[in-house]
Amino acid sequence: MSHYFDRAPSTEDERRTISVEVWGERREFVTSTGVFSGDRIDKATALLLAESTAPPAGSTVLDLGCGWGPIACSLAAHGSTVWAVDVNERALELTAQNARGLDVHTALPDDVPADLRFDAIWSNPPIRIGKEALHELLLTWLPRLRPGGEARLVVGRNLGADSLQRWLTDHGHPAERVASSKGFRVLSVR
């Protein structure tokens, strides 16, 4: 069985084009099977975008777990340089295709320059990889925020958003709930 967090999905690569509106702009995206939410923008990502404003133009942003690129493309369209990171090679290919003409760099996690720091991190993190792996993922990337930087995470309430918020704060990354809707929480992490 193939998962969206597999490096090389074994499912057939069935491409489709979908239309997504973010911040008053409609964009066409190519998606596929074998990636997270390959048939539509998922409710959590839609909430993260709806309840957040783009960082100032010129910001360097990490889209952690970029999927087919709705966050990366939306942020880059508003003037950010975005590093779109995913472990799924099909997702990275789709993001690169969807981001043509935008300042988006797609990369596997180990291919991001070690000295690169971010003004912001945006993510609908891959909760289904398991709590221990998720904690390791966050402890790897959150220290790469520049001073004064912010991470915006969206997590399902029934998938542990409140306990993750407490865990982040307990591990030196103060987290505040800034939005809640349809069973999801948007967390601001400093």
Short mmCIF file of N, CA, C and O in Angstrom, two decimals, residues 44 47-49 51-53 120-125 127 134-135 138 142 145 149-157 159-169 173-181 183-190:
data_model
loop_
_atom_site.label_atom_id
_atom_site.label_comp_id
_atom_site.label_asym_id
_atom_site.label_seq_id
_atom_site.Cartn_x
_atom_site.Cartn_y
_atom_site.Cartn_z
N ALA A 44 -8.07 21.28 5.96
CA ALA A 44 -7.09 21.86 6.87
C ALA A 44 -6.23 22.91 6.16
O ALA A 44 -6.04 24.02 6.68
N LEU A 47 -8.21 25.98 5.49
CA LEU A 47 -8.38 26.79 6.70
C LEU A 47 -7.09 27.56 7.02
O LEU A 47 -7.16 28.75 7.34
N LEU A 48 -5.95 26.90 6.91
CA LEU A 48 -4.68 27.58 7.18
C LEU A 48 -4.54 28.81 6.29
O LEU A 48 -4.20 29.90 6.76
N LEU A 49 -4.83 28.66 5.02
CA LEU A 49 -4.72 29.78 4.09
C LEU A 49 -5.78 30.84 4.36
O LEU A 49 -5.49 32.04 4.33
N GLU A 51 -7.26 31.60 7.17
CA GLU A 51 -7.09 32.25 8.46
C GLU A 51 -5.72 32.89 8.63
O GLU A 51 -5.34 33.25 9.74
N SER A 52 -4.97 33.01 7.56
CA SER A 52 -3.62 33.56 7.63
C SER A 52 -3.43 34.58 6.50
O SER A 52 -4.10 34.50 5.48
N THR A 53 -2.53 35.50 6.73
CA THR A 53 -2.15 36.42 5.67
C THR A 53 -0.71 36.10 5.27
O THR A 53 0.09 35.63 6.08
N ALA A 120 9.53 32.34 8.07
CA ALA A 120 8.28 31.67 8.44
C ALA A 120 8.33 30.23 7.97
O ALA A 120 9.02 29.89 7.00
N ILE A 121 7.59 29.40 8.67
CA ILE A 121 7.35 28.01 8.28
C ILE A 121 5.85 27.83 8.25
O ILE A 121 5.16 28.20 9.21
N TRP A 122 5.34 27.31 7.16
CA TRP A 122 3.91 27.00 7.04
C TRP A 122 3.77 25.52 6.79
O TRP A 122 4.51 24.95 5.97
N SER A 123 2.80 24.89 7.47
CA SER A 123 2.68 23.45 7.28
C SER A 123 1.32 22.93 7.72
O SER A 123 0.76 23.36 8.72
N ASN A 124 0.83 22.00 6.94
CA ASN A 124 -0.21 21.07 7.36
C ASN A 124 0.59 19.79 7.59
O ASN A 124 0.77 19.00 6.66
N PRO A 125 1.16 19.63 8.79
CA PRO A 125 2.16 18.58 8.99
C PRO A 125 1.58 17.18 8.82
O PRO A 125 0.39 16.96 9.05
N ILE A 127 0.64 14.36 10.12
CA ILE A 127 0.31 13.76 11.41
C ILE A 127 0.36 12.23 11.36
O ILE A 127 0.79 11.58 12.30
N LEU A 134 6.66 12.83 14.00
CA LEU A 134 6.21 14.21 13.87
C LEU A 134 7.01 15.13 14.80
O LEU A 134 7.46 16.20 14.40
N HIS A 135 7.20 14.70 16.04
CA HIS A 135 7.98 15.50 16.99
C HIS A 135 9.41 15.70 16.48
O HIS A 135 9.95 16.81 16.55
N LEU A 138 9.37 18.29 13.65
CA LEU A 138 9.22 19.67 14.14
C LEU A 138 10.47 20.16 14.86
O LEU A 138 10.88 21.31 14.70
N LEU A 142 11.83 23.65 13.30
CA LEU A 142 11.49 24.87 14.05
C LEU A 142 12.73 25.67 14.48
O LEU A 142 12.69 26.91 14.43
N LEU A 145 13.94 28.66 12.23
CA LEU A 145 13.28 29.97 12.14
C LEU A 145 14.26 31.06 12.55
O LEU A 145 14.99 30.90 13.54
N GLY A 149 10.75 34.92 13.89
CA GLY A 149 9.99 34.15 12.89
C GLY A 149 8.80 33.44 13.51
O GLY A 149 8.68 33.32 14.72
N GLU A 150 7.93 32.97 12.63
CA GLU A 150 6.70 32.30 13.08
C GLU A 150 6.44 31.08 12.22
O GLU A 150 6.59 31.12 11.01
N ALA A 151 6.03 30.00 12.87
CA ALA A 151 5.52 28.83 12.15
C ALA A 151 4.01 28.84 12.28
O ALA A 151 3.46 29.14 13.35
N ARG A 152 3.32 28.56 11.18
CA ARG A 152 1.86 28.43 11.18
C ARG A 152 1.55 27.00 10.79
O ARG A 152 1.86 26.56 9.69
N LEU A 153 0.96 26.28 11.75
CA LEU A 153 0.64 24.87 11.57
C LEU A 153 -0.86 24.69 11.67
O LEU A 153 -1.51 25.34 12.49
N VAL A 154 -1.42 23.79 10.87
CA VAL A 154 -2.83 23.45 10.98
C VAL A 154 -2.91 21.97 11.31
O VAL A 154 -2.25 21.14 10.68
N VAL A 155 -3.68 21.65 12.36
CA VAL A 155 -3.77 20.27 12.84
C VAL A 155 -5.21 19.99 13.24
O VAL A 155 -5.88 20.84 13.83
N GLY A 156 -5.67 18.79 12.93
CA GLY A 156 -7.00 18.37 13.33
C GLY A 156 -7.12 18.25 14.84
O GLY A 156 -6.21 17.74 15.50
N ARG A 157 -8.24 18.74 15.38
CA ARG A 157 -8.48 18.63 16.82
C ARG A 157 -8.45 17.17 17.23
O ARG A 157 -7.81 16.80 18.22
N LEU A 159 -6.92 14.84 15.84
CA LEU A 159 -5.62 14.24 15.54
C LEU A 159 -4.54 14.77 16.48
O LEU A 159 -3.35 14.62 16.20
N GLY A 160 -4.95 15.43 17.57
CA GLY A 160 -3.99 15.82 18.60
C GLY A 160 -3.52 17.25 18.58
O GLY A 160 -2.46 17.55 19.11
N ALA A 161 -4.31 18.16 18.01
CA ALA A 161 -3.88 19.57 17.93
C ALA A 161 -3.60 20.15 19.31
O ALA A 161 -2.59 20.85 19.50
N ASP A 162 -4.47 19.89 20.26
CA ASP A 162 -4.30 20.51 21.58
C ASP A 162 -3.10 19.94 22.32
O ASP A 162 -2.34 20.67 22.95
N SER A 163 -2.89 18.63 22.22
CA SER A 163 -1.72 18.04 22.88
C SER A 163 -0.44 18.46 22.16
O SER A 163 0.60 18.67 22.81
N LEU A 164 -0.49 18.63 20.85
CA LEU A 164 0.69 19.13 20.12
C LEU A 164 1.01 20.55 20.54
O LEU A 164 2.18 20.89 20.72
N GLN A 165 -0.01 21.37 20.73
CA GLN A 165 0.21 22.75 21.18
C GLN A 165 0.93 22.75 22.53
O GLN A 165 1.90 23.48 22.71
N ARG A 166 0.49 21.91 23.47
CA ARG A 166 1.14 21.82 24.77
C ARG A 166 2.57 21.30 24.63
O ARG A 166 3.50 21.82 25.25
N TRP A 167 2.76 20.28 23.81
CA TRP A 167 4.08 19.69 23.61
C TRP A 167 5.05 20.73 23.04
O TRP A 167 6.19 20.83 23.49
N LEU A 168 4.61 21.49 22.04
CA LEU A 168 5.47 22.52 21.45
C LEU A 168 5.90 23.54 22.51
O LEU A 168 7.09 23.88 22.61
N THR A 169 4.95 24.01 23.30
CA THR A 169 5.26 24.99 24.34
C THR A 169 6.22 24.39 25.36
O THR A 169 7.20 25.04 25.76
N HIS A 173 8.96 26.07 22.25
CA HIS A 173 8.38 26.70 21.06
C HIS A 173 6.96 27.14 21.40
O HIS A 173 6.00 26.43 21.11
N PRO A 174 6.82 28.30 22.06
CA PRO A 174 5.49 28.75 22.49
C PRO A 174 4.49 28.72 21.33
O PRO A 174 4.74 29.28 20.27
N ALA A 175 3.39 28.04 21.56
CA ALA A 175 2.36 27.87 20.53
C ALA A 175 1.04 28.44 21.03
O ALA A 175 0.66 28.24 22.18
N GLU A 176 0.39 29.16 20.15
CA GLU A 176 -0.90 29.79 20.47
C GLU A 176 -1.90 29.41 19.38
O GLU A 176 -1.58 29.43 18.19
N ARG A 177 -3.12 29.07 19.80
CA ARG A 177 -4.17 28.80 18.82
C ARG A 177 -4.69 30.14 18.32
O ARG A 177 -5.14 30.97 19.09
N VAL A 178 -4.62 30.35 16.99
CA VAL A 178 -5.06 31.62 16.40
C VAL A 178 -6.34 31.47 15.60
O VAL A 178 -6.96 32.48 15.23
N ALA A 179 -6.76 30.23 15.34
CA ALA A 179 -8.02 30.00 14.63
C ALA A 179 -8.46 28.57 14.89
O ALA A 179 -7.64 27.69 15.16
N SER A 180 -9.77 28.36 14.81
CA SER A 180 -10.33 27.04 14.99
C SER A 180 -11.63 26.97 14.18
O SER A 180 -12.48 27.85 14.30
N SER A 181 -11.74 25.95 13.36
CA SER A 181 -12.94 25.80 12.55
C SER A 181 -13.00 24.39 11.97
O SER A 181 -11.97 23.81 11.63
N GLY A 183 -13.24 21.50 13.04
CA GLY A 183 -12.45 20.45 13.65
C GLY A 183 -10.94 20.61 13.52
O GLY A 183 -10.19 19.71 13.83
N PHE A 184 -10.50 21.78 13.05
CA PHE A 184 -9.07 22.02 12.88
C PHE A 184 -8.64 23.23 13.69
O PHE A 184 -9.42 24.14 13.95
N ARG A 185 -7.37 23.24 14.08
CA ARG A 185 -6.78 24.35 14.79
C ARG A 185 -5.61 24.90 13.96
O ARG A 185 -4.83 24.13 13.40
N VAL A 186 -5.50 26.23 13.92
CA VAL A 186 -4.32 26.87 13.35
C VAL A 186 -3.49 27.35 14.52
O VAL A 186 -3.97 28.10 15.37
N LEU A 187 -2.24 26.89 14.57
CA LEU A 187 -1.33 27.26 15.64
C LEU A 187 -0.27 28.19 15.13
O LEU A 187 0.27 28.00 14.04
N SER A 188 0.03 29.21 15.92
CA SER A 188 1.15 30.11 15.67
C SER A 188 2.24 29.73 16.65
O SER A 188 2.02 29.73 17.87
N VAL A 189 3.39 29.37 16.12
CA VAL A 189 4.51 28.89 16.95
C VAL A 189 5.66 29.87 16.79
O VAL A 189 6.08 30.19 15.69
N ARG A 190 6.18 30.33 17.93
CA ARG A 190 7.31 31.28 17.92
C ARG A 190 8.57 30.60 18.39
O ARG A 190 8.55 29.68 19.13
#
